PDB file of C-alpha atoms and ligand atoms in Angstrom:
ATOM      1  CA  MET A   1      82.634 115.939  93.249  1.00 49.00           C
ATOM      2  CA  THR A   2      84.385 115.510  95.080  1.00 58.00           C
ATOM      3  CA  ASP A   3      84.245 118.860  96.901  1.00 70.00           C
ATOM      4  CA  PRO A   4      86.585 119.606  99.335  1.00 71.00           C
ATOM      5  CA  THR A   5      83.975 119.315 102.490  1.00 75.00           C
ATOM      6  CA  ILE A   6      83.240 116.040 101.421  1.00 75.00           C
ATOM      7  CA  ALA A   7      86.569 114.845 100.711  1.00 74.00           C
ATOM      8  CA  GLY A   8      87.638 116.248 103.946  1.00 78.00           C
ATOM      9  CA  ALA A   9      84.708 114.429 106.319  1.00 86.00           C
ATOM     10  CA  GLN A  10      86.267 110.562 103.916  1.00 89.00           C
ATOM     11  CA  GLN A  11      89.594 111.672 106.322  1.00 92.00           C
ATOM     12  CA  GLY A  12      88.187 112.217 109.226  1.00 92.00           C
ATOM     13  CA  HIS A  13      85.524 108.866 108.721  1.00 93.00           C
ATOM     14  CA  TRP A  14      88.996 106.984 108.000  1.00 95.00           C
ATOM     15  CA  ALA A  15      90.706 108.296 110.879  1.00 95.00           C
ATOM     16  CA  SER A  16      87.601 107.873 113.231  1.00 95.00           C
ATOM     17  CA  THR A  17      87.167 104.507 111.873  1.00 96.00           C
ATOM     18  CA  PHE A  18      90.458 103.508 112.151  1.00 95.00           C
ATOM     19  CA  ALA A  19      90.950 104.423 115.711  1.00 94.00           C
ATOM     20  CA  ALA A  20      87.798 102.532 116.522  1.00 96.00           C
ATOM     21  CA  ASN A  21      89.180  99.237 114.538  1.00 94.00           C
ATOM     22  CA  PRO A  22      92.704  98.248 115.269  1.00 88.00           C
ATOM     23  CA  ASP A  23      93.826  96.007 112.446  1.00 92.00           C
ATOM     24  CA  MET A  24      90.275  96.494 110.686  1.00 93.00           C
ATOM     25  CA  TYR A  25      91.764  94.588 107.691  1.00 94.00           C
ATOM     26  CA  GLY A  26      93.258  91.688 109.677  1.00 92.00           C
ATOM     27  CA  THR A  27      97.174  91.475 110.071  1.00 93.00           C
ATOM     28  CA  ASP A  28      97.737  89.064 107.465  1.00 97.00           C
ATOM     29  CA  PRO A  29      98.953  90.164 103.994  1.00 98.00           C
ATOM     30  CA  SER A  30      96.433  90.700 101.421  1.00 98.00           C
ATOM     31  CA  VAL A  31      95.740  88.387  98.558  1.00 98.00           C
ATOM     32  CA  PRO A  32      97.226  91.181  96.018  1.00 98.00           C
ATOM     33  CA  ALA A  33     100.281  92.156  98.008  1.00 98.00           C
ATOM     34  CA  VAL A  34     101.524  88.347  97.673  1.00 98.00           C
ATOM     35  CA  ALA A  35     101.034  88.640  94.405  1.00 98.00           C
ATOM     36  CA  ALA A  36     102.487  91.943  93.954  1.00 98.00           C
ATOM     37  CA  ALA A  37     105.754  90.882  95.849  1.00 98.00           C
ATOM     38  CA  ALA A  38     106.327  88.369  93.526  1.00 98.00           C
ATOM     39  CA  SER A  39     105.770  90.582  90.261  1.00 98.00           C
ATOM     40  CA  PHE A  40     108.203  92.678  92.293  1.00 98.00           C
ATOM     41  CA  THR A  41     110.615  90.450  92.757  1.00 98.00           C
ATOM     42  CA  GLU A  42     110.675  89.334  89.174  1.00 96.00           C
ATOM     43  CA  ALA A  43     111.216  92.782  88.153  1.00 95.00           C
ATOM     44  CA  GLY A  44     114.113  93.148  90.651  1.00 96.00           C
ATOM     45  CA  ALA A  45     112.288  95.849  91.836  1.00 97.00           C
ATOM     46  CA  HIS A  46     113.852  96.973  95.615  1.00 98.00           C
ATOM     47  CA  GLN A  47     112.178 100.382  96.200  1.00 98.00           C
ATOM     48  CA  LEU A  48     108.575 100.603  96.453  1.00 98.00           C
ATOM     49  CA  LEU A  49     105.593 103.254  97.076  1.00 98.00           C
ATOM     50  CA  GLU A  50     102.739 101.996  98.796  1.00 98.00           C
ATOM     51  CA  LEU A  51      99.456 104.223  98.307  1.00 98.00           C
ATOM     52  CA  GLY A  52      96.491 104.133 100.985  1.00 98.00           C
ATOM     53  CA  ALA A  53      98.383 101.718 102.973  1.00 98.00           C
ATOM     54  CA  GLY A  54      96.164 102.144 105.722  1.00 98.00           C
ATOM     55  CA  GLN A  55      96.952 100.472 109.361  1.00 98.00           C
ATOM     56  CA  GLY A  56     100.268  98.589 107.097  1.00 98.00           C
ATOM     57  CA  ARG A  57      99.314  94.741 107.067  1.00 98.00           C
ATOM     58  CA  ASP A  58     100.600  94.823 103.505  1.00 98.00           C
ATOM     59  CA  THR A  59     102.995  97.549 104.143  1.00 98.00           C
ATOM     60  CA  LEU A  60     104.698  95.303 106.859  1.00 98.00           C
ATOM     61  CA  PHE A  61     104.583  92.385 104.710  1.00 98.00           C
ATOM     62  CA  PHE A  62     106.271  93.885 102.083  1.00 98.00           C
ATOM     63  CA  ALA A  63     109.541  94.977 104.531  1.00 98.00           C
ATOM     64  CA  ARG A  64     109.419  91.528 106.100  1.00 97.00           C
ATOM     65  CA  GLN A  65     109.958  89.985 102.256  1.00 98.00           C
ATOM     66  CA  GLY A  66     113.125  92.459 101.843  1.00 97.00           C
ATOM     67  CA  PHE A  67     111.692  95.192 100.023  1.00 98.00           C
ATOM     68  CA  GLU A  68     112.174  99.548 101.324  1.00 98.00           C
ATOM     69  CA  ILE A  69     108.826 101.051 101.381  1.00 98.00           C
ATOM     70  CA  VAL A  70     107.179 104.252 101.525  1.00 98.00           C
ATOM     71  CA  ALA A  71     104.119 103.718 103.115  1.00 98.00           C
ATOM     72  CA  LEU A  72     101.829 106.925 102.250  1.00 98.00           C
ATOM     73  CA  ASP A  73      98.163 107.874 103.665  1.00 98.00           C
ATOM     74  CA  TYR A  74      96.582 110.794 104.919  1.00 97.00           C
ATOM     75  CA  VAL A  75      95.645 109.127 108.329  1.00 97.00           C
ATOM     76  CA  GLU A  76      98.274 110.351 110.893  1.00 97.00           C
ATOM     77  CA  ASP A  77      97.535 108.044 113.327  1.00 97.00           C
ATOM     78  CA  ALA A  78      97.514 104.998 110.959  1.00 97.00           C
ATOM     79  CA  LEU A  79     101.320 105.716 109.842  1.00 98.00           C
ATOM     80  CA  ASP A  80     102.547 106.234 113.472  1.00 98.00           C
ATOM     81  CA  ALA A  81     101.159 102.958 114.122  1.00 97.00           C
ATOM     82  CA  ILE A  82     102.678 101.468 110.628  1.00 98.00           C
ATOM     83  CA  ALA A  83     105.970 102.961 111.849  1.00 98.00           C
ATOM     84  CA  ALA A  84     105.735 101.023 115.775  1.00 98.00           C
ATOM     85  CA  LYS A  85     104.705  98.099 114.083  1.00 97.00           C
ATOM     86  CA  ALA A  86     107.844  97.920 111.781  1.00 98.00           C
ATOM     87  CA  THR A  87     110.222  99.162 114.797  1.00 98.00           C
ATOM     88  CA  ALA A  88     108.655  96.523 116.597  1.00 97.00           C
ATOM     89  CA  ALA A  89     109.093  93.782 113.882  1.00 96.00           C
ATOM     90  CA  GLY A  90     112.744  94.975 113.414  1.00 96.00           C
ATOM     91  CA  THR A  91     111.850  96.194 110.196  1.00 95.00           C
ATOM     92  CA  GLY A  92     112.113 100.171 111.155  1.00 94.00           C
ATOM     93  CA  ASP A  93     115.088 101.043 108.713  1.00 96.00           C
ATOM     94  CA  THR A  94     113.268  99.678 105.835  1.00 98.00           C
ATOM     95  CA  VAL A  95     109.822 101.370 106.408  1.00 98.00           C
ATOM     96  CA  GLY A  96     109.148 104.729 105.962  1.00 98.00           C
ATOM     97  CA  VAL A  97     105.639 106.768 105.974  1.00 98.00           C
ATOM     98  CA  ALA A  98     104.650 109.721 104.002  1.00 98.00           C
ATOM     99  CA  LEU A  99     101.375 111.574 105.638  1.00 98.00           C
ATOM    100  CA  HIS A 100      99.896 113.128 102.276  1.00 98.00           C
ATOM    101  CA  ASP A 101      96.656 113.326  99.900  1.00 97.00           C
ATOM    102  CA  VAL A 102      96.571 111.577  96.406  1.00 98.00           C
ATOM    103  CA  ARG A 103      94.815 114.487  95.583  1.00 97.00           C
ATOM    104  CA  GLU A 104      98.107 116.642  95.897  1.00 97.00           C
ATOM    105  CA  PRO A 105     101.556 116.077  93.486  1.00 98.00           C
ATOM    106  CA  LEU A 106     102.989 113.741  95.134  1.00 98.00           C
ATOM    107  CA  PRO A 107     106.207 114.774  97.351  1.00 98.00           C
ATOM    108  CA  PHE A 108     108.825 112.730  95.264  1.00 98.00           C
ATOM    109  CA  ALA A 109     111.582 113.345  92.811  1.00 98.00           C
ATOM    110  CA  ASP A 110     111.082 111.939  89.377  1.00 98.00           C
ATOM    111  CA  GLY A 111     112.118 108.033  89.169  1.00 97.00           C
ATOM    112  CA  ALA A 112     112.385 107.706  93.351  1.00 97.00           C
ATOM    113  CA  PHE A 113     110.679 104.391  92.829  1.00 98.00           C
ATOM    114  CA  ASP A 114     111.122 101.014  91.327  1.00 98.00           C
ATOM    115  CA  ALA A 115     107.484  99.938  91.574  1.00 98.00           C
ATOM    116  CA  ASN A 116     104.056 100.992  93.051  1.00 98.00           C
ATOM    117  CA  TYR A 117     101.492  99.218  95.034  1.00 98.00           C
ATOM    118  CA  SER A 118      98.113  99.850  96.325  1.00 98.00           C
ATOM    119  CA  HIS A 119      95.042  98.235  97.659  1.00 98.00           C
ATOM    120  CA  MET A 120      91.323 100.011  97.205  1.00 98.00           C
ATOM    121  CA  LEU A 121      93.393 103.614  97.284  1.00 98.00           C
ATOM    122  CA  PHE A 122      92.379 104.085  93.894  1.00 98.00           C
ATOM    123  CA  CYS A 123      88.615 103.445  94.411  1.00 98.00           C
ATOM    124  CA  MET A 124      88.066 106.052  97.022  1.00 98.00           C
ATOM    125  CA  ALA A 125      86.440 109.409  96.732  1.00 97.00           C
ATOM    126  CA  LEU A 126      88.639 110.618  93.805  1.00 97.00           C
ATOM    127  CA  THR A 127      87.515 111.857  90.476  1.00 97.00           C
ATOM    128  CA  THR A 128      88.459 110.418  86.974  1.00 98.00           C
ATOM    129  CA  ALA A 129      90.295 113.785  86.862  1.00 97.00           C
ATOM    130  CA  GLN A 130      92.276 113.393  90.030  1.00 97.00           C
ATOM    131  CA  LEU A 131      93.364 109.801  89.308  1.00 98.00           C
ATOM    132  CA  GLU A 132      94.456 110.737  85.580  1.00 98.00           C
ATOM    133  CA  GLN A 133      96.300 113.204  87.689  1.00 98.00           C
ATOM    134  CA  LEU A 134      97.801 110.312  90.164  1.00 98.00           C
ATOM    135  CA  ALA A 135      98.587 108.424  87.404  1.00 98.00           C
ATOM    136  CA  ALA A 136     100.345 110.585  85.524  1.00 98.00           C
ATOM    137  CA  GLU A 137     102.154 111.357  89.136  1.00 98.00           C
ATOM    138  CA  LEU A 138     102.798 107.722  89.429  1.00 98.00           C
ATOM    139  CA  HIS A 139     104.349 107.798  85.609  1.00 98.00           C
ATOM    140  CA  ARG A 140     106.750 110.619  86.899  1.00 98.00           C
ATOM    141  CA  VAL A 141     108.125 109.204  90.593  1.00 98.00           C
ATOM    142  CA  LEU A 142     108.624 105.699  88.839  1.00 98.00           C
ATOM    143  CA  ARG A 143     111.875 104.440  87.032  1.00 97.00           C
ATOM    144  CA  PRO A 144     111.923 103.009  83.583  1.00 97.00           C
ATOM    145  CA  GLY A 145     110.722  99.669  83.659  1.00 97.00           C
ATOM    146  CA  GLY A 146     108.564 100.249  87.117  1.00 98.00           C
ATOM    147  CA  LEU A 147     105.762  98.554  87.772  1.00 98.00           C
ATOM    148  CA  VAL A 148     102.264  99.541  88.990  1.00 98.00           C
ATOM    149  CA  VAL A 149     100.222  96.966  90.778  1.00 98.00           C
ATOM    150  CA  TYR A 150      96.563  98.712  92.036  1.00 98.00           C
ATOM    151  CA  THR A 151      93.442  97.209  93.019  1.00 98.00           C
ATOM    152  CA  VAL A 152      89.585  98.749  92.870  1.00 98.00           C
ATOM    153  CA  ARG A 153      86.154  97.329  93.218  1.00 98.00           C
ATOM    154  CA  HIS A 154      84.198  97.377  90.113  1.00 98.00           C
ATOM    155  CA  THR A 155      81.114  97.732  88.496  1.00 98.00           C
ATOM    156  CA  GLY A 156      80.606  93.870  88.937  1.00 97.00           C
ATOM    157  CA  ASP A 157      80.774  94.826  92.726  1.00 97.00           C
ATOM    158  CA  ALA A 158      77.159  94.359  94.973  1.00 96.00           C
ATOM    159  CA  HIS A 159      77.452  97.630  95.995  1.00 97.00           C
ATOM    160  CA  TYR A 160      78.108  98.984  92.602  1.00 97.00           C
ATOM    161  CA  GLY A 161      74.590 101.510  91.945  1.00 97.00           C
ATOM    162  CA  THR A 162      73.555 101.580  95.651  1.00 97.00           C
ATOM    163  CA  GLY A 163      73.728 104.080  98.515  1.00 97.00           C
ATOM    164  CA  THR A 164      73.806 107.810  97.378  1.00 96.00           C
ATOM    165  CA  PRO A 165      75.249 108.481  94.348  1.00 97.00           C
ATOM    166  CA  ARG A 166      78.387 111.046  94.283  1.00 95.00           C
ATOM    167  CA  GLY A 167      78.641 111.418  90.599  1.00 94.00           C
ATOM    168  CA  ASP A 168      81.568 109.985  88.469  1.00 94.00           C
ATOM    169  CA  ASP A 169      80.143 106.097  89.699  1.00 97.00           C
ATOM    170  CA  MET A 170      81.322 107.124  92.793  1.00 97.00           C
ATOM    171  CA  TYR A 171      78.566 105.639  95.766  1.00 97.00           C
ATOM    172  CA  GLU A 172      78.160 106.411  99.483  1.00 96.00           C
ATOM    173  CA  ARG A 173      77.424 103.519 102.140  1.00 96.00           C
ATOM    174  CA  GLY A 174      78.002 103.955 105.774  1.00 93.00           C
ATOM    175  CA  GLY A 175      79.774 107.182 105.209  1.00 94.00           C
ATOM    176  CA  PHE A 176      82.326 105.915 103.053  1.00 96.00           C
ATOM    177  CA  ILE A 177      82.685 106.611  98.897  1.00 97.00           C
ATOM    178  CA  VAL A 178      83.954 104.325  96.865  1.00 98.00           C
ATOM    179  CA  HIS A 179      84.426 104.929  92.872  1.00 98.00           C
ATOM    180  CA  PHE A 180      83.598 101.981  91.316  1.00 98.00           C
ATOM    181  CA  PHE A 181      85.395 101.345  88.338  1.00 98.00           C
ATOM    182  CA  ASP A 182      85.013  99.774  84.918  1.00 98.00           C
ATOM    183  CA  ASP A 183      87.249  98.718  81.637  1.00 98.00           C
ATOM    184  CA  ARG A 184      87.384 101.834  80.057  1.00 98.00           C
ATOM    185  CA  LEU A 185      88.800 103.650  83.107  1.00 98.00           C
ATOM    186  CA  VAL A 186      91.107 101.038  83.637  1.00 98.00           C
ATOM    187  CA  GLN A 187      92.518 101.774  79.877  1.00 98.00           C
ATOM    188  CA  ARG A 188      92.248 105.499  80.980  1.00 98.00           C
ATOM    189  CA  LEU A 189      94.582 105.427  83.729  1.00 98.00           C
ATOM    190  CA  ALA A 190      97.083 103.562  82.029  1.00 98.00           C
ATOM    191  CA  THR A 191      97.895 106.486  79.592  1.00 97.00           C
ATOM    192  CA  GLY A 192     101.732 106.413  79.347  1.00 98.00           C
ATOM    193  CA  PHE A 193     101.935 102.796  80.568  1.00 98.00           C
ATOM    194  CA  ASP A 194     101.950  99.307  79.408  1.00 98.00           C
ATOM    195  CA  LEU A 195      98.735  97.809  80.641  1.00 98.00           C
ATOM    196  CA  LEU A 196     100.277  93.776  81.550  1.00 98.00           C
ATOM    197  CA  ASP A 197      97.551  92.328  83.501  1.00 98.00           C
ATOM    198  CA  VAL A 198      93.736  93.051  84.994  1.00 98.00           C
ATOM    199  CA  THR A 199      93.053  89.907  87.325  1.00 98.00           C
ATOM    200  CA  GLU A 200      89.606  89.521  89.304  1.00 98.00           C
ATOM    201  CA  PHE A 201      89.551  88.675  93.023  1.00 98.00           C
ATOM    202  CA  THR A 202      87.147  88.886  95.512  1.00 98.00           C
ATOM    203  CA  GLU A 203      88.072  89.872  99.710  1.00 97.00           C
ATOM    204  CA  GLY A 204      86.221  90.177 102.432  1.00 94.00           C
ATOM    205  CA  ASP A 205      82.421  88.822 103.725  1.00 93.00           C
ATOM    206  CA  LEU A 206      80.817  90.385 100.991  1.00 94.00           C
ATOM    207  CA  PRO A 207      82.321  89.734  98.886  1.00 96.00           C
ATOM    208  CA  ARG A 208      84.029  92.896  97.454  1.00 97.00           C
ATOM    209  CA  ARG A 209      84.719  92.233  93.823  1.00 98.00           C
ATOM    210  CA  LEU A 210      87.962  93.346  92.763  1.00 98.00           C
ATOM    211  CA  TRP A 211      90.510  93.358  89.763  1.00 98.00           C
ATOM    212  CA  ARG A 212      94.429  93.560  90.135  1.00 98.00           C
ATOM    213  CA  VAL A 213      95.796  96.011  87.477  1.00 98.00           C
ATOM    214  CA  THR A 214      99.469  95.590  86.753  1.00 98.00           C
ATOM    215  CA  MET A 215     101.008  98.211  84.615  1.00 98.00           C
ATOM    216  CA  ARG A 216     104.304  98.848  83.362  1.00 98.00           C
ATOM    217  CA  LYS A 217     106.045 102.119  82.700  1.00 98.00           C
ATOM    218  CA  PRO A 218     108.280 101.942  79.401  1.00 97.00           C
ATOM    219  CA  GLY A 219     111.732 101.941  79.581  1.00 93.00           C
ATOM    220  CA  HIS A 220     114.664  99.705  80.615  1.00 78.00           C
ATOM    221  CA  GLY A 221     114.397  96.940  83.087  1.00 60.00           C
ATOM    222  CA  GLN A 222     111.720  95.419  81.248  1.00 49.00           C
ATOM    223  CA  VAL A 223     110.274  91.898  82.652  1.00 47.00           C
ATOM    224  CA  THR A 224     107.261  90.369  81.833  1.00 45.00           C
ATOM    225  CA  THR A 225     104.713  89.171  85.032  1.00 48.00           C
TER     226      THR A 225
HETATM  227  C1  SAM B   1      90.086 101.162 101.699  1.00 70.89           C
HETATM  228  S1  SAM B   1      91.712 101.660 102.999  1.00 70.89           S
HETATM  229  C2  SAM B   1      92.484 100.156 102.379  1.00 70.89           C
HETATM  230  C3  SAM B   1      93.487 100.078 103.424  1.00 70.89           C
HETATM  231  C4  SAM B   1      95.155  99.573 102.839  1.00 70.89           C
HETATM  232  N1  SAM B   1      95.565  99.100 101.746  1.00 70.89           N
HETATM  233  C5  SAM B   1      94.634  98.129 103.297  1.00 70.89           C
HETATM  234  O1  SAM B   1      94.035  97.721 102.137  1.00 70.89           O
HETATM  235  O2  SAM B   1      94.689  97.547 104.191  1.00 70.89           O
HETATM  236  C6  SAM B   1      91.746 103.350 101.913  1.00 70.89           C
HETATM  237  C7  SAM B   1      92.887 103.766 102.707  1.00 70.89           C
HETATM  238  O3  SAM B   1      93.377 104.760 101.951  1.00 70.89           O
HETATM  239  C8  SAM B   1      93.260 106.097 102.334  1.00 70.89           C
HETATM  240  N2  SAM B   1      92.642 107.284 101.444  1.00 70.89           N
HETATM  241  C9  SAM B   1      91.881 107.446 101.047  1.00 70.89           C
HETATM  242  N3  SAM B   1      91.819 108.674 100.191  1.00 70.89           N
HETATM  243  C10 SAM B   1      92.973 108.702 100.392  1.00 70.89           C
HETATM  244  C11 SAM B   1      93.708 110.108  99.859  1.00 70.89           C
HETATM  245  N4  SAM B   1      93.276 110.920  98.930  1.00 70.89           N
HETATM  246  N5  SAM B   1      94.934 110.195 100.027  1.00 70.89           N
HETATM  247  C12 SAM B   1      95.867 109.469 100.502  1.00 70.89           C
HETATM  248  N6  SAM B   1      95.225 107.830 101.267  1.00 70.89           N
HETATM  249  C13 SAM B   1      93.937 108.019 101.072  1.00 70.89           C
HETATM  250  C14 SAM B   1      92.624 105.811 103.689  1.00 70.89           C
HETATM  251  O4  SAM B   1      92.859 106.633 104.581  1.00 70.89           O
HETATM  252  C15 SAM B   1      92.959 104.544 104.246  1.00 70.89           C
HETATM  253  O5  SAM B   1      93.963 104.316 104.769  1.00 70.89           O
END
């Protein structure tokens, strides 16, 4: 796992689910986005990269807070919707979109961003090896002192170990594959970063049980969170 057929099916499943469910996660910003915005402001960050932006509930919030942001996802229609919403909200100039699969190297220059944010992208159908490559790519595209804030469902989640096993602590339910994180994986992905904080939170009706992880690329411009 994840073989290309399963990975391609995941992309199609997200596209059809978003098409059938406009604003699937609502239009309010998520709790981790609000926390991340405070950390990014404190760190003096301005240029953000968001991975797995979905339908943009958090992208639009960051734009309203005055950040410049590139929203990356592999579902084109969702990105088109984000661009349209940003234009309608008068923030079209500060929101860019990037159609890209995070299993491939990121299409950005070294040091291009001050901070990276992702809510429930790392816990998608990505193997540990693919996650390690992604973390290394984030290290490359962040400036020294840049922050990474990512959220993941973890092994304390009620769905952990249920559904169809897909290897590497991934399980499929309702057509979606989730990679459930443990402490060791968080530590492993922090290679080359300073691991600043891991905060537990819940979301949704289940509720999903998640961690918000904050890491910093060593270098100038360091701040505490
Ligand atoms: C659980 S949703 C979260 C969406 C958004 N962050 C939010 O919280 O509203 C995961 C998102 O990651 C995207 N995604 C999953 N795998 C991806 C990949 N390999 N490359 C790029 N985007 C991916 C999906 O299309 C979807 O938009």
